[in-house]
Amino acid sequence: MLENAGGIIQQNKRFRLVTMFRLRIAMCVRPGSLWTSHQISQLATRLPIRCISVAPFAGNHHKTQVSYVPVPASTLPYLHPCRPVSSTLCSQPCRKASTSSGTGWYESIADSTPVHLTEQLLIWVNQTTGLPWWASIVFTTVALRTAITLPLGAYQAVIIAKIEALQPEIAELAKRLRYEISERAKEKSWSEKHCRYIFMKNLKRIVSELYVRDNCHPFKASVLVWVQLPMWVCLSLGLRNLSLGVSDAATALQAELAVGGALWFSDLTLPDSTWLIPISLGLTNLLITEIFALRRIEASKLQKYMTNFIRGISLLMIPLAATVPSSMALYWLSSSCVGLGHNLLLRSPRLRRLCRIPNTRSDSDTPYKDIVSSLITKYLK
């Protein structure tokens, strides 16, 4: 019996050595193989270790029994967390993992649903028309701005014309209101500060009633901005995602954009090293600003400050366009050129009559000649 017990003990020692050898082999598997920590734990739980237990029986003799006790996974050596184990079987492209601490508002907007829908629109236009990517960008810009922003621009012109037509009536009502308040102030001995307060309060009420009467509240003139700005942001970020390959759909198209340019900007994923597109963008925006400034006969201080602010933004866009992919800079230049064309088109007397835009003091029968002569007088003489 003791010899049998001694043989079982020796067998148990050999089994422990084999078990530890298997565990060491499993733990030394390099990352990227088919072994995972879950499989190692399952292997360890299936490795039994023989234990010897001695049970008493009659005659003061002892009977040796052999039982099998599985080793719990918690007793296994801890795998190092800095060496992740991955499988080489997965070949599908995956979206880049992101955490709440590593993403900001810019990345959140770039990964939003409207931007991804814009990406799909650009891809659909490119595949449907069969045009190269630079032509697809220009075509999409012209189509969207003509279908969406041109009607809104005509509506904005209608509102601005109605507001401008109300100015003589507002001036006459303000003159009459000032006279009535001065007469009432003499009767009740109002102070100058109180008179000014009563005048502004009543003038604001009168102007609001006139806006309601003619359906031309100034906020309606800003509808174009509230539509055009989100569209500009979505298209810019969509082209940025496609050029940099930061989404699933953009990974396969990045190579097409790299050869989808023309002339000096053959690679649309890289910035324009010649600065021709950025400089053209800045000059176009400045020209749009100056045409608007020429139309204002008597600009207020706020309008002058806003004009200078827009001039500064136009100049700031030049170095910014030189650091983004050429696809984005090309879209910005195309959008500005279309905007300039729409502004000149809305000056046409024939189109204004077609859109039923009311006539104003700043209207002219020869608007384009007047713009050229005004620019020459202002900057060349």
mmCIF file of N, CA and C in Angstrom, residues 106 110 115 118-119 122 229-243 317 324-325 327-329 331-332 335:
data_model
loop_
_atom_site.group_PDB
_atom_site.id
_atom_site.type_symbol
_atom_site.label_atom_id
_atom_site.label_comp_id
_atom_site.label_asym_id
_atom_site.label_seq_id
_atom_site.Cartn_x
_atom_site.Cartn_y
_atom_site.Cartn_z
ATOM 1 N N TYR A 106 -14.867 69.621 -31.978
ATOM 2 C CA TYR A 106 -14.580 69.562 -33.413
ATOM 3 C C TYR A 106 -14.748 68.144 -33.948
ATOM 4 N N ALA A 110 -17.429 66.554 -36.606
ATOM 5 C CA ALA A 110 -16.942 65.831 -37.785
ATOM 6 C C ALA A 110 -17.481 64.407 -37.849
ATOM 7 N N VAL A 115 -22.815 65.278 -41.202
ATOM 8 C CA VAL A 115 -21.545 65.238 -41.947
ATOM 9 C C VAL A 115 -21.412 63.928 -42.705
ATOM 10 N N THR A 118 -23.509 64.029 -45.713
ATOM 11 C CA THR A 118 -22.858 64.838 -46.746
ATOM 12 C C THR A 118 -21.783 64.041 -47.467
ATOM 13 N N GLU A 119 -21.052 63.217 -46.731
ATOM 14 C CA GLU A 119 -20.065 62.338 -47.368
ATOM 15 C C GLU A 119 -20.742 61.415 -48.382
ATOM 16 N N LEU A 122 -21.612 63.332 -51.532
ATOM 17 C CA LEU A 122 -20.454 63.566 -52.397
ATOM 18 C C LEU A 122 -20.059 62.299 -53.142
ATOM 19 N N LEU A 229 -24.585 78.575 -43.590
ATOM 20 C CA LEU A 229 -23.472 78.255 -42.698
ATOM 21 C C LEU A 229 -23.423 76.769 -42.325
ATOM 22 N N PRO A 230 -24.534 76.131 -41.893
ATOM 23 C CA PRO A 230 -24.456 74.687 -41.622
ATOM 24 C C PRO A 230 -24.091 73.859 -42.860
ATOM 25 N N MET A 231 -24.597 74.257 -44.025
ATOM 26 C CA MET A 231 -24.258 73.539 -45.252
ATOM 27 C C MET A 231 -22.764 73.661 -45.549
ATOM 28 N N TRP A 232 -22.210 74.840 -45.342
ATOM 29 C CA TRP A 232 -20.781 75.057 -45.560
ATOM 30 C C TRP A 232 -19.944 74.207 -44.606
ATOM 31 N N VAL A 233 -20.358 74.138 -43.338
ATOM 32 C CA VAL A 233 -19.621 73.350 -42.345
ATOM 33 C C VAL A 233 -19.689 71.857 -42.674
ATOM 34 N N CYS A 234 -20.871 71.364 -43.025
ATOM 35 C CA CYS A 234 -21.029 69.930 -43.302
ATOM 36 C C CYS A 234 -20.230 69.511 -44.532
ATOM 37 N N LEU A 235 -20.269 70.307 -45.589
ATOM 38 C CA LEU A 235 -19.503 69.968 -46.786
ATOM 39 C C LEU A 235 -17.998 70.045 -46.526
ATOM 40 N N SER A 236 -17.576 71.038 -45.755
ATOM 41 C CA SER A 236 -16.147 71.161 -45.458
ATOM 42 C C SER A 236 -15.650 69.977 -44.648
ATOM 43 N N LEU A 237 -16.375 69.608 -43.594
ATOM 44 C CA LEU A 237 -15.954 68.487 -42.762
ATOM 45 C C LEU A 237 -16.113 67.158 -43.491
ATOM 46 N N GLY A 238 -17.128 67.046 -44.367
ATOM 47 C CA GLY A 238 -17.255 65.828 -45.154
ATOM 48 C C GLY A 238 -16.068 65.620 -46.082
ATOM 49 N N LEU A 239 -15.639 66.683 -46.751
ATOM 50 C CA LEU A 239 -14.441 66.582 -47.603
ATOM 51 C C LEU A 239 -13.192 66.344 -46.775
ATOM 52 N N ARG A 240 -13.149 66.910 -45.594
ATOM 53 C CA ARG A 240 -12.002 66.660 -44.707
ATOM 54 C C ARG A 240 -11.935 65.191 -44.310
ATOM 55 N N ASN A 241 -13.075 64.583 -43.953
ATOM 56 C CA ASN A 241 -13.087 63.165 -43.587
ATOM 57 C C ASN A 241 -12.695 62.280 -44.759
ATOM 58 N N LEU A 242 -13.200 62.601 -45.952
ATOM 59 C CA LEU A 242 -12.860 61.806 -47.122
ATOM 60 C C LEU A 242 -11.383 61.943 -47.487
ATOM 61 N N SER A 243 -10.826 63.121 -47.326
ATOM 62 C CA SER A 243 -9.428 63.353 -47.702
ATOM 63 C C SER A 243 -8.457 62.712 -46.728
ATOM 64 N N MET A 317 -8.780 83.753 -43.882
ATOM 65 C CA MET A 317 -9.058 82.514 -44.607
ATOM 66 C C MET A 317 -7.906 82.097 -45.520
ATOM 67 N N VAL A 324 -5.294 73.251 -45.006
ATOM 68 C CA VAL A 324 -6.281 72.178 -45.102
ATOM 69 C C VAL A 324 -6.067 71.438 -46.421
ATOM 70 N N PRO A 325 -6.656 70.232 -46.575
ATOM 71 C CA PRO A 325 -6.549 69.532 -47.867
ATOM 72 C C PRO A 325 -7.087 70.379 -49.020
ATOM 73 N N SER A 327 -8.980 69.613 -51.340
ATOM 74 C CA SER A 327 -10.407 69.415 -51.609
ATOM 75 C C SER A 327 -11.243 70.439 -50.862
ATOM 76 N N MET A 328 -10.898 70.712 -49.601
ATOM 77 C CA MET A 328 -11.622 71.718 -48.834
ATOM 78 C C MET A 328 -11.392 73.113 -49.401
ATOM 79 N N ALA A 329 -10.146 73.450 -49.712
ATOM 80 C CA ALA A 329 -9.852 74.774 -50.262
ATOM 81 C C ALA A 329 -10.547 74.980 -51.606
ATOM 82 N N TYR A 331 -13.382 73.587 -52.521
ATOM 83 C CA TYR A 331 -14.801 73.820 -52.228
ATOM 84 C C TYR A 331 -15.033 75.250 -51.753
ATOM 85 N N TRP A 332 -14.171 75.751 -50.875
ATOM 86 C CA TRP A 332 -14.322 77.125 -50.390
ATOM 87 C C TRP A 332 -14.245 78.127 -51.536
ATOM 88 N N SER A 335 -17.408 77.821 -53.676
ATOM 89 C CA SER A 335 -18.559 78.419 -53.009
ATOM 90 C C SER A 335 -18.498 79.935 -53.061
#
